[in-house]
mmCIF file of C-alpha atoms and ligand atoms in Angstrom:
data_model
loop_
_atom_site.group_PDB
_atom_site.id
_atom_site.type_symbol
_atom_site.label_atom_id
_atom_site.label_comp_id
_atom_site.label_asym_id
_atom_site.label_seq_id
_atom_site.Cartn_x
_atom_site.Cartn_y
_atom_site.Cartn_z
ATOM 1 C CA MET A 1 14.865 16.692 3.439
ATOM 2 C CA LYS A 2 15.965 13.671 3.602
ATOM 3 C CA LYS A 3 16.725 14.422 7.122
ATOM 4 C CA ARG A 4 12.862 15.089 7.895
ATOM 5 C CA ILE A 5 12.583 11.970 6.502
ATOM 6 C CA VAL A 6 14.705 10.293 9.033
ATOM 7 C CA SER A 7 12.712 12.158 11.777
ATOM 8 C CA VAL A 8 9.331 11.255 10.268
ATOM 9 C CA VAL A 9 11.037 7.703 10.628
ATOM 10 C CA LEU A 10 11.919 8.070 14.525
ATOM 11 C CA THR A 11 8.821 9.510 15.043
ATOM 12 C CA VAL A 12 6.637 6.558 13.644
ATOM 13 C CA ALA A 13 9.231 4.056 14.988
ATOM 14 C CA ILE A 14 8.494 5.591 18.534
ATOM 15 C CA ILE A 15 5.009 5.473 18.282
ATOM 16 C CA SER A 16 5.008 1.755 17.134
ATOM 17 C CA ILE A 17 7.795 1.208 19.869
ATOM 18 C CA VAL A 18 5.662 2.447 22.280
ATOM 19 C CA THR A 19 1.750 1.175 21.227
ATOM 20 C CA ALA A 20 4.079 -1.995 20.555
ATOM 21 C CA CYS A 21 5.305 -2.747 24.160
ATOM 22 C CA GLY A 22 2.189 -3.750 25.227
ATOM 23 C CA ASN A 23 1.980 -5.431 21.758
ATOM 24 C CA SER A 24 3.294 -8.706 19.871
ATOM 25 C CA SER A 25 7.449 -8.767 20.158
ATOM 26 C CA GLN A 26 7.344 -10.158 16.444
ATOM 27 C CA THR A 27 8.878 -7.128 14.027
ATOM 28 C CA GLU A 28 10.204 -7.212 10.691
ATOM 29 C CA THR A 29 13.610 -6.520 10.515
ATOM 30 C CA ALA A 30 15.378 -4.819 7.547
ATOM 31 C CA VAL A 31 17.668 -6.601 5.671
ATOM 32 C CA ASP A 32 20.455 -5.110 3.636
ATOM 33 C CA PRO A 33 20.214 -5.736 0.437
ATOM 34 C CA GLY A 34 23.734 -5.654 0.236
ATOM 35 C CA GLN A 35 23.890 -8.917 2.399
ATOM 36 C CA SER A 36 21.328 -10.914 0.431
ATOM 37 C CA GLU A 37 22.739 -13.714 -0.906
ATOM 38 C CA ASN A 38 23.486 -13.723 -4.967
ATOM 39 C CA ALA A 39 21.914 -10.298 -5.194
ATOM 40 C CA GLU A 40 23.159 -8.267 -7.873
ATOM 41 C CA THR A 41 22.510 -4.674 -6.857
ATOM 42 C CA SER A 42 22.130 -2.154 -9.470
ATOM 43 C CA GLU A 43 24.699 -0.170 -7.971
ATOM 44 C CA GLU A 44 27.689 -2.806 -9.969
ATOM 45 C CA LYS A 45 28.821 -0.985 -13.134
ATOM 46 C CA PRO A 46 26.051 -2.625 -16.004
ATOM 47 C CA ALA A 47 27.916 -4.203 -18.623
ATOM 48 C CA ALA A 48 26.127 -3.022 -22.270
ATOM 49 C CA SER A 49 24.302 -5.853 -23.266
ATOM 50 C CA ASP A 50 23.547 -7.425 -27.342
ATOM 51 C CA SER A 51 20.635 -5.480 -27.103
ATOM 52 C CA GLY A 52 22.220 -1.751 -26.342
ATOM 53 C CA TYR A 53 20.551 -1.571 -22.482
ATOM 54 C CA PRO A 54 22.930 -1.776 -19.959
ATOM 55 C CA THR A 55 22.656 -4.853 -17.505
ATOM 56 C CA MET A 56 21.074 -4.220 -14.300
ATOM 57 C CA THR A 57 18.952 -6.224 -11.802
ATOM 58 C CA ILE A 58 16.887 -3.676 -9.465
ATOM 59 C CA GLN A 59 15.809 -5.118 -6.043
ATOM 60 C CA VAL A 60 12.378 -4.058 -5.379
ATOM 61 C CA GLY A 61 10.620 -5.014 -1.825
ATOM 62 C CA THR A 62 6.876 -4.970 -0.464
ATOM 63 C CA THR A 63 5.297 -6.664 2.607
ATOM 64 C CA THR A 64 2.759 -8.508 0.766
ATOM 65 C CA THR A 65 2.558 -12.252 0.388
ATOM 66 C CA ALA A 66 3.755 -13.905 -3.250
ATOM 67 C CA GLU A 67 0.205 -14.549 -3.873
ATOM 68 C CA SER A 68 -0.858 -10.419 -3.710
ATOM 69 C CA PRO A 69 -1.867 -8.381 -6.217
ATOM 70 C CA TYR A 70 1.357 -6.057 -5.653
ATOM 71 C CA VAL A 71 4.229 -9.101 -6.330
ATOM 72 C CA LYS A 72 1.840 -10.158 -9.498
ATOM 73 C CA GLY A 73 2.106 -7.063 -10.789
ATOM 74 C CA LEU A 74 5.483 -6.557 -9.968
ATOM 75 C CA GLU A 75 6.121 -9.854 -11.568
ATOM 76 C CA VAL A 76 3.898 -8.501 -15.235
ATOM 77 C CA LEU A 77 6.494 -5.193 -14.857
ATOM 78 C CA ALA A 78 9.903 -8.061 -14.235
ATOM 79 C CA GLU A 79 8.564 -9.541 -17.461
ATOM 80 C CA GLN A 80 7.837 -6.412 -19.595
ATOM 81 C CA LEU A 81 11.146 -4.856 -18.443
ATOM 82 C CA SER A 82 12.874 -8.551 -19.293
ATOM 83 C CA GLN A 83 11.441 -9.045 -22.664
ATOM 84 C CA LYS A 84 12.190 -5.273 -23.995
ATOM 85 C CA THR A 85 15.695 -5.386 -23.405
ATOM 86 C CA ASP A 86 16.319 -8.883 -23.980
ATOM 87 C CA GLY A 87 16.979 -9.744 -20.621
ATOM 88 C CA ALA A 88 19.276 -6.961 -19.945
ATOM 89 C CA ILE A 89 16.918 -5.504 -17.361
ATOM 90 C CA THR A 90 15.390 -7.441 -14.028
ATOM 91 C CA LEU A 91 13.780 -7.133 -11.228
ATOM 92 C CA GLU A 92 14.616 -9.778 -7.801
ATOM 93 C CA ILE A 93 11.517 -9.137 -5.818
ATOM 94 C CA PHE A 94 11.254 -9.375 -1.904
ATOM 95 C CA SER A 95 8.079 -10.043 -0.803
ATOM 96 C CA ASP A 96 6.547 -10.799 2.811
ATOM 97 C CA GLY A 97 8.738 -7.633 4.543
ATOM 98 C CA GLN A 98 12.041 -9.245 3.951
ATOM 99 C CA LEU A 99 13.641 -5.774 2.882
ATOM 100 C CA GLY A 100 11.662 -4.315 6.045
ATOM 101 C CA GLY A 101 8.005 -2.998 6.935
ATOM 102 C CA GLU A 102 6.201 -0.298 4.159
ATOM 103 C CA VAL A 103 7.763 2.548 6.404
ATOM 104 C CA ASP A 104 11.351 1.149 6.366
ATOM 105 C CA LEU A 105 11.030 0.367 2.628
ATOM 106 C CA ILE A 106 9.760 4.106 2.045
ATOM 107 C CA GLU A 107 12.926 5.141 4.007
ATOM 108 C CA GLY A 108 15.110 2.719 2.669
ATOM 109 C CA VAL A 109 14.185 3.974 -1.256
ATOM 110 C CA SER A 110 14.762 7.727 -0.258
ATOM 111 C CA MET A 111 17.916 7.008 1.199
ATOM 112 C CA GLY A 112 19.274 4.440 -1.309
ATOM 113 C CA THR A 113 19.765 1.448 0.849
ATOM 114 C CA VAL A 114 16.509 -0.200 -1.252
ATOM 115 C CA ASP A 115 16.650 0.544 -5.266
ATOM 116 C CA MET A 116 12.681 0.001 -5.450
ATOM 117 C CA CYS A 117 9.067 -0.447 -3.387
ATOM 118 C CA VAL A 118 5.537 -0.522 -3.394
ATOM 119 C CA THR A 119 3.636 -0.160 -0.418
ATOM 120 C CA SER A 120 -0.031 1.188 0.375
ATOM 121 C CA SER A 121 -0.640 4.716 0.304
ATOM 122 C CA SER A 122 -1.113 5.923 3.934
ATOM 123 C CA PRO A 123 1.889 5.258 5.305
ATOM 124 C CA VAL A 124 3.455 7.374 2.293
ATOM 125 C CA ALA A 125 1.180 10.579 3.641
ATOM 126 C CA ASN A 126 3.946 10.484 6.546
ATOM 127 C CA TYR A 127 6.409 11.978 4.500
ATOM 128 C CA VAL A 128 4.287 13.585 1.537
ATOM 129 C CA THR A 129 0.882 14.812 3.217
ATOM 130 C CA ASP A 130 -1.442 15.507 0.363
ATOM 131 C CA PHE A 131 -1.259 11.228 0.114
ATOM 132 C CA PHE A 132 -3.942 11.203 2.961
ATOM 133 C CA THR A 133 -6.227 12.276 0.392
ATOM 134 C CA PHE A 134 -6.687 8.287 -0.505
ATOM 135 C CA ASP A 135 -7.522 7.958 3.417
ATOM 136 C CA LEU A 136 -10.654 9.847 3.558
ATOM 137 C CA PRO A 137 -13.299 7.840 3.967
ATOM 138 C CA PHE A 138 -15.623 6.865 1.466
ATOM 139 C CA LEU A 139 -14.202 9.306 -0.918
ATOM 140 C CA ILE A 140 -14.037 7.143 -4.073
ATOM 141 C CA THR A 141 -17.461 5.765 -5.618
ATOM 142 C CA ASP A 142 -16.298 5.240 -8.814
ATOM 143 C CA LEU A 143 -13.023 3.588 -9.265
ATOM 144 C CA ASP A 144 -12.809 3.880 -13.393
ATOM 145 C CA LYS A 145 -12.789 7.473 -12.982
ATOM 146 C CA ALA A 146 -10.949 7.592 -10.444
ATOM 147 C CA HIS A 147 -8.138 5.489 -12.171
ATOM 148 C CA ASP A 148 -8.403 8.612 -14.763
ATOM 149 C CA VAL A 149 -7.794 10.969 -11.928
ATOM 150 C CA MET A 150 -4.677 9.021 -10.562
ATOM 151 C CA ASP A 151 -3.180 8.800 -14.234
ATOM 152 C CA GLY A 152 -4.060 11.884 -14.980
ATOM 153 C CA GLU A 153 -1.875 15.394 -14.146
ATOM 154 C CA LEU A 154 -2.929 15.409 -10.468
ATOM 155 C CA GLY A 155 -1.853 11.890 -9.988
ATOM 156 C CA ARG A 156 1.768 12.948 -11.631
ATOM 157 C CA SER A 157 1.695 15.859 -9.446
ATOM 158 C CA LEU A 158 1.101 13.890 -6.276
ATOM 159 C CA LEU A 159 4.048 11.365 -7.206
ATOM 160 C CA ASP A 160 6.257 14.190 -8.039
ATOM 161 C CA GLN A 161 6.164 15.289 -4.656
ATOM 162 C CA LEU A 162 8.194 12.297 -3.290
ATOM 163 C CA GLY A 163 10.959 13.872 -5.104
ATOM 164 C CA ASP A 164 11.614 16.190 -2.156
ATOM 165 C CA THR A 165 12.547 12.919 -0.229
ATOM 166 C CA GLY A 166 14.773 11.341 -2.730
ATOM 167 C CA ILE A 167 11.926 9.030 -4.085
ATOM 168 C CA TYR A 168 10.525 9.128 -7.704
ATOM 169 C CA GLY A 169 7.181 7.900 -7.652
ATOM 170 C CA LEU A 170 6.415 5.798 -10.898
ATOM 171 C CA ALA A 171 2.588 4.845 -10.584
ATOM 172 C CA LEU A 172 -0.331 4.303 -8.557
ATOM 173 C CA TRP A 173 -1.601 0.864 -8.540
ATOM 174 C CA ASP A 174 -4.821 -0.761 -6.445
ATOM 175 C CA ASN A 175 -4.523 -1.570 -3.076
ATOM 176 C CA GLY A 176 -8.243 -1.711 -2.837
ATOM 177 C CA PHE A 177 -11.254 -0.780 -0.620
ATOM 178 C CA ARG A 178 -10.609 -2.093 2.958
ATOM 179 C CA ASN A 179 -12.926 -4.200 4.817
ATOM 180 C CA LEU A 180 -13.482 -4.565 8.904
ATOM 181 C CA THR A 181 -12.414 -8.173 9.992
ATOM 182 C CA ASN A 182 -12.580 -9.487 13.397
ATOM 183 C CA SER A 183 -12.688 -13.098 15.588
ATOM 184 C CA ASN A 184 -15.285 -12.380 17.935
ATOM 185 C CA ILE A 185 -18.764 -11.134 16.407
ATOM 186 C CA PRO A 186 -20.014 -10.718 13.039
ATOM 187 C CA VAL A 187 -20.076 -6.682 12.548
ATOM 188 C CA HIS A 188 -23.713 -4.596 11.322
ATOM 189 C CA THR A 189 -23.834 -1.637 13.052
ATOM 190 C CA LEU A 190 -21.825 1.103 14.466
ATOM 191 C CA ALA A 191 -22.347 -0.368 18.014
ATOM 192 C CA ASP A 192 -20.934 -3.520 17.377
ATOM 193 C CA VAL A 193 -17.623 -1.637 16.406
ATOM 194 C CA SER A 194 -17.536 0.080 20.290
ATOM 195 C CA GLY A 195 -14.482 -0.517 22.175
ATOM 196 C CA MET A 196 -12.979 -2.919 19.070
ATOM 197 C CA LYS A 197 -8.898 -2.805 19.660
ATOM 198 C CA ILE A 198 -8.045 -2.460 15.719
ATOM 199 C CA ARG A 199 -4.618 -2.373 14.404
ATOM 200 C CA VAL A 200 -4.633 -0.037 11.752
ATOM 201 C CA MET A 201 -2.004 1.287 9.117
ATOM 202 C CA GLU A 202 1.017 4.203 10.444
ATOM 203 C CA ASN A 203 -1.100 7.593 9.476
ATOM 204 C CA GLU A 204 -2.882 9.452 11.646
ATOM 205 C CA VAL A 205 -6.279 10.149 9.666
ATOM 206 C CA HIS A 206 -6.834 6.091 10.297
ATOM 207 C CA GLN A 207 -6.391 6.430 13.538
ATOM 208 C CA ALA A 208 -8.551 9.383 13.909
ATOM 209 C CA LEU A 209 -11.014 7.664 11.699
ATOM 210 C CA TRP A 210 -11.884 4.730 13.986
ATOM 211 C CA THR A 211 -11.794 6.561 17.057
ATOM 212 C CA ALA A 212 -14.882 8.724 15.661
ATOM 213 C CA LEU A 213 -16.066 4.900 14.852
ATOM 214 C CA GLY A 214 -15.567 4.346 18.375
ATOM 215 C CA ALA A 215 -12.990 1.459 18.491
ATOM 216 C CA TYR A 216 -9.215 1.734 19.946
ATOM 217 C CA PRO A 217 -6.681 1.758 16.783
ATOM 218 C CA THR A 218 -3.452 0.996 17.536
ATOM 219 C CA PRO A 219 -0.694 1.660 14.877
ATOM 220 C CA MET A 220 1.521 -1.180 13.447
ATOM 221 C CA ALA A 221 2.908 -1.980 10.947
ATOM 222 C CA TRP A 222 1.691 -5.084 8.984
ATOM 223 C CA GLY A 223 4.217 -7.546 9.241
ATOM 224 C CA GLU A 224 3.273 -7.574 13.025
ATOM 225 C CA VAL A 225 -0.216 -8.020 12.538
ATOM 226 C CA ILE A 226 -1.393 -11.570 12.172
ATOM 227 C CA THR A 227 1.004 -12.650 15.737
ATOM 228 C CA ALA A 228 -0.731 -9.572 17.426
ATOM 229 C CA LEU A 229 -4.290 -10.938 16.443
ATOM 230 C CA GLU A 230 -3.160 -14.150 17.862
ATOM 231 C CA GLN A 231 -1.742 -13.315 20.714
ATOM 232 C CA GLY A 232 -5.040 -11.090 21.829
ATOM 233 C CA THR A 233 -3.499 -7.858 21.866
ATOM 234 C CA ILE A 234 -5.885 -6.475 19.104
ATOM 235 C CA ASP A 235 -8.576 -8.368 17.936
ATOM 236 C CA VAL A 236 -9.807 -6.316 14.797
ATOM 237 C CA GLU A 237 -7.922 -5.469 11.399
ATOM 238 C CA GLU A 238 -9.209 -3.681 8.120
ATOM 239 C CA ASN A 239 -7.683 -4.583 4.752
ATOM 240 C CA PRO A 240 -8.580 -5.302 1.012
ATOM 241 C CA LEU A 241 -9.965 -8.678 0.523
ATOM 242 C CA ASN A 242 -6.904 -9.532 -1.470
ATOM 243 C CA ALA A 243 -5.054 -8.628 1.610
ATOM 244 C CA ILE A 244 -7.357 -10.468 3.857
ATOM 245 C CA TYR A 245 -7.077 -13.574 1.703
ATOM 246 C CA SER A 246 -2.777 -13.224 0.317
ATOM 247 C CA SER A 247 -1.667 -12.725 3.657
ATOM 248 C CA GLY A 248 -3.367 -15.244 5.746
ATOM 249 C CA VAL A 249 -5.360 -12.996 7.812
ATOM 250 C CA TYR A 250 -8.349 -15.013 7.515
ATOM 251 C CA GLU A 251 -6.966 -17.740 9.198
ATOM 252 C CA VAL A 252 -7.384 -15.765 12.402
ATOM 253 C CA GLN A 253 -10.339 -13.602 11.687
ATOM 254 C CA LYS A 254 -13.837 -15.466 10.958
ATOM 255 C CA TYR A 255 -15.492 -12.352 10.397
ATOM 256 C CA ILE A 256 -15.386 -9.750 7.259
ATOM 257 C CA THR A 257 -17.705 -6.620 7.219
ATOM 258 C CA LYS A 258 -17.995 -4.933 3.980
ATOM 259 C CA THR A 259 -17.549 -1.612 4.885
ATOM 260 C CA ASN A 260 -15.545 -0.278 2.143
ATOM 261 C CA HIS A 261 -14.346 2.627 4.561
ATOM 262 C CA VAL A 262 -11.637 3.524 2.239
ATOM 263 C CA TYR A 263 -9.673 3.271 -0.721
ATOM 264 C CA THR A 264 -5.900 2.790 -0.557
ATOM 265 C CA ALA A 265 -4.055 3.024 -4.013
ATOM 266 C CA GLY A 266 -0.542 1.176 -4.026
ATOM 267 C CA VAL A 267 2.557 3.597 -4.471
ATOM 268 C CA CYS A 268 5.627 2.123 -6.645
ATOM 269 C CA MET A 269 8.022 4.096 -5.831
ATOM 270 C CA ILE A 270 12.320 4.114 -7.006
ATOM 271 C CA ASN A 271 15.237 6.083 -5.922
ATOM 272 C CA GLN A 272 15.843 9.285 -7.314
ATOM 273 C CA ASP A 273 19.497 8.871 -7.946
ATOM 274 C CA LEU A 274 18.854 5.839 -9.679
ATOM 275 C CA TRP A 275 16.114 6.892 -11.780
ATOM 276 C CA ASN A 276 18.550 9.783 -13.036
ATOM 277 C CA SER A 277 21.402 7.444 -13.743
ATOM 278 C CA PHE A 278 19.071 5.549 -16.393
ATOM 279 C CA SER A 279 19.434 7.192 -20.182
ATOM 280 C CA ASP A 280 15.966 8.627 -21.436
ATOM 281 C CA GLU A 281 15.773 4.732 -23.883
ATOM 282 C CA VAL A 282 15.926 3.066 -20.367
ATOM 283 C CA LYS A 283 13.550 5.194 -18.711
ATOM 284 C CA GLU A 284 10.733 5.112 -21.586
ATOM 285 C CA VAL A 285 11.216 1.261 -21.291
ATOM 286 C CA PHE A 286 10.323 1.411 -17.822
ATOM 287 C CA ARG A 287 7.661 4.335 -18.312
ATOM 288 C CA GLU A 288 6.174 1.435 -20.895
ATOM 289 C CA SER A 289 6.580 -1.272 -18.693
ATOM 290 C CA MET A 290 4.778 0.182 -15.742
ATOM 291 C CA GLU A 291 2.234 1.330 -17.873
ATOM 292 C CA TYR A 292 1.325 -1.828 -18.356
ATOM 293 C CA ALA A 293 1.946 -3.397 -15.335
ATOM 294 C CA THR A 294 -0.264 -1.038 -13.883
ATOM 295 C CA ASP A 295 -3.162 -2.168 -16.177
ATOM 296 C CA TRP A 296 -2.581 -5.640 -15.352
ATOM 297 C CA GLU A 297 -2.794 -4.867 -11.632
ATOM 298 C CA ARG A 298 -5.554 -2.734 -11.172
ATOM 299 C CA GLU A 299 -7.741 -5.563 -13.524
ATOM 300 C CA HIS A 300 -6.317 -8.325 -11.592
ATOM 301 C CA VAL A 301 -7.321 -6.864 -7.968
ATOM 302 C CA ALA A 302 -10.888 -6.203 -9.759
ATOM 303 C CA GLU A 303 -10.827 -10.020 -10.797
ATOM 304 C CA ALA A 304 -9.344 -11.395 -7.683
ATOM 305 C CA GLU A 305 -11.941 -9.962 -5.074
ATOM 306 C CA GLU A 306 -14.731 -11.822 -6.724
ATOM 307 C CA GLU A 307 -12.821 -14.949 -6.418
ATOM 308 C CA VAL A 308 -11.503 -14.061 -3.010
ATOM 309 C CA ALA A 309 -14.717 -13.456 -1.283
ATOM 310 C CA GLU A 310 -15.718 -17.272 -2.458
ATOM 311 C CA LEU A 311 -12.327 -18.413 -1.388
ATOM 312 C CA LEU A 312 -12.998 -17.024 2.070
ATOM 313 C CA THR A 313 -16.267 -18.340 2.361
ATOM 314 C CA GLU A 314 -14.977 -21.631 1.427
ATOM 315 C CA ALA A 315 -12.445 -21.124 4.188
ATOM 316 C CA GLY A 316 -14.807 -20.659 6.636
ATOM 317 C CA CYS A 317 -15.086 -17.015 7.177
ATOM 318 C CA GLU A 318 -18.331 -15.056 7.568
ATOM 319 C CA ILE A 319 -18.630 -11.985 5.179
ATOM 320 C CA ASN A 320 -21.568 -9.340 5.564
ATOM 321 C CA ASP A 321 -22.601 -6.020 4.456
ATOM 322 C CA VAL A 322 -23.511 -3.607 7.106
ATOM 323 C CA ASP A 323 -26.713 -2.611 8.235
ATOM 324 C CA ASN A 324 -26.777 1.182 7.544
ATOM 325 C CA ILE A 325 -23.476 2.697 5.900
ATOM 326 C CA GLU A 326 -24.764 6.322 6.090
ATOM 327 C CA GLU A 327 -24.379 5.792 9.832
ATOM 328 C CA TRP A 328 -20.999 4.879 9.563
ATOM 329 C CA SER A 329 -20.045 8.213 6.780
ATOM 330 C CA ASP A 330 -22.089 10.342 8.870
ATOM 331 C CA ALA A 331 -19.816 9.509 12.006
ATOM 332 C CA VAL A 332 -16.576 10.504 10.131
ATOM 333 C CA SER A 333 -17.680 12.892 7.868
ATOM 334 C CA GLY A 334 -16.012 15.473 10.383
ATOM 335 C CA LEU A 335 -12.476 14.409 8.995
ATOM 336 C CA TYR A 336 -12.711 16.268 6.243
ATOM 337 C CA GLU A 337 -12.761 19.153 8.116
ATOM 338 C CA THR A 338 -10.385 18.131 10.763
ATOM 339 C CA TYR A 339 -7.530 17.635 7.794
ATOM 340 C CA ALA A 340 -8.365 19.832 5.292
ATOM 341 C CA ASP A 341 -5.181 21.618 5.229
ATOM 342 C CA LYS A 342 -3.139 18.275 4.960
ATOM 343 C CA VAL A 343 -5.044 16.851 1.933
ATOM 344 C CA ASN A 344 -5.159 18.130 -1.588
ATOM 345 C CA GLN A 345 -8.298 19.617 -1.904
ATOM 346 C CA GLU A 346 -8.242 19.505 -6.058
ATOM 347 C CA LEU A 347 -7.414 15.964 -5.676
ATOM 348 C CA VAL A 348 -10.530 15.500 -2.965
ATOM 349 C CA GLU A 349 -12.601 16.670 -5.678
ATOM 350 C CA ALA A 350 -11.937 15.179 -8.657
ATOM 351 C CA LEU A 351 -11.383 11.512 -6.950
ATOM 352 C CA ARG A 352 -15.008 12.271 -5.103
ATOM 353 C CA ASN A 353 -16.629 13.290 -8.528
HETATM 354 O O1 LIG B 1 -2.290 -5.005 2.310
HETATM 355 O O2 LIG B 1 -0.507 -2.234 6.161
HETATM 356 C C1 LIG B 1 -1.646 -2.393 5.430
HETATM 357 O O3 LIG B 1 -2.686 -2.453 5.787
HETATM 358 C C2 LIG B 1 -1.574 -2.264 3.838
HETATM 359 O O4 LIG B 1 -2.750 -2.710 2.989
HETATM 360 C C3 LIG B 1 -0.340 -3.286 3.428
HETATM 361 O O5 LIG B 1 -0.128 -2.994 1.766
HETATM 362 C C4 LIG B 1 -1.437 -4.743 3.175
#
């Protein structure tokens, strides 16, 4: 299956290179963790500590900034792990795409060149198609209920499918409900979107979604987006408010439209071989710490969304709702049929209700 990962990555890379030819030259370069200074990789033989837990430093990558919910959640996870093992187990967090874009991180964890990562669920769907479920538009309306599903058997079985790619899925966090940003006009109706050049994640459902809404989507790694917006190769992107603020996208995108068109989860992943090397005690500490960090990250996303909306307005952004959201949901309802064979129908029904 690992061969499939590489072929998928090569395909995605070719698509990105072809589409990026006219776009920004900035790309994120994956840093070989082995080259990072003072990094003690988890491969080094851990010495037992007084706590009885093996001493190890686990490197974890993400593309979002130090102020993002993913990184804040990882800091809480690091705190929990360290507290529970008297400092034996520590995390080394690489934010801002230092270890590569989300596709690079997923492939790195699969191949073992990266210990752990947190990415949004959409790029993960290139490896486990059931993750496309989260990309179905206007699917989730009750997030608390969705969290119960994500933390239950269906969520666990979704994460377990990552095992075929050399990855152990640890948990599903919140990336959040996605909103449209652009630098030209306040978008109120579907007609306003027609012909817009929008960046989308490397995910075919998002490309089909914005095509159905009348825009021209370009798949692009997150790290390339701000440069592409500055250069005008794209005018539009879409992300949760937290990402719009923490990444600084709002500095080049004045208008924010509360579409809430898709909810994306955050997927916490660790290399399967590394996970299998843990004792049952270490796995238990990891599970307890991850459970605490998951609840914390989700609450943080919810609390931060309100605060961030005010900060964005203070920064000069204009935030508006759409005039008629049914116009949007009707225009993309066909995706449920188009992707019926790729999504997990049981998960669709559970998340929808
Ligand atoms: O939040 O690539 C994306 O748009 C993802 O949402 C990423 O995690 C930034």
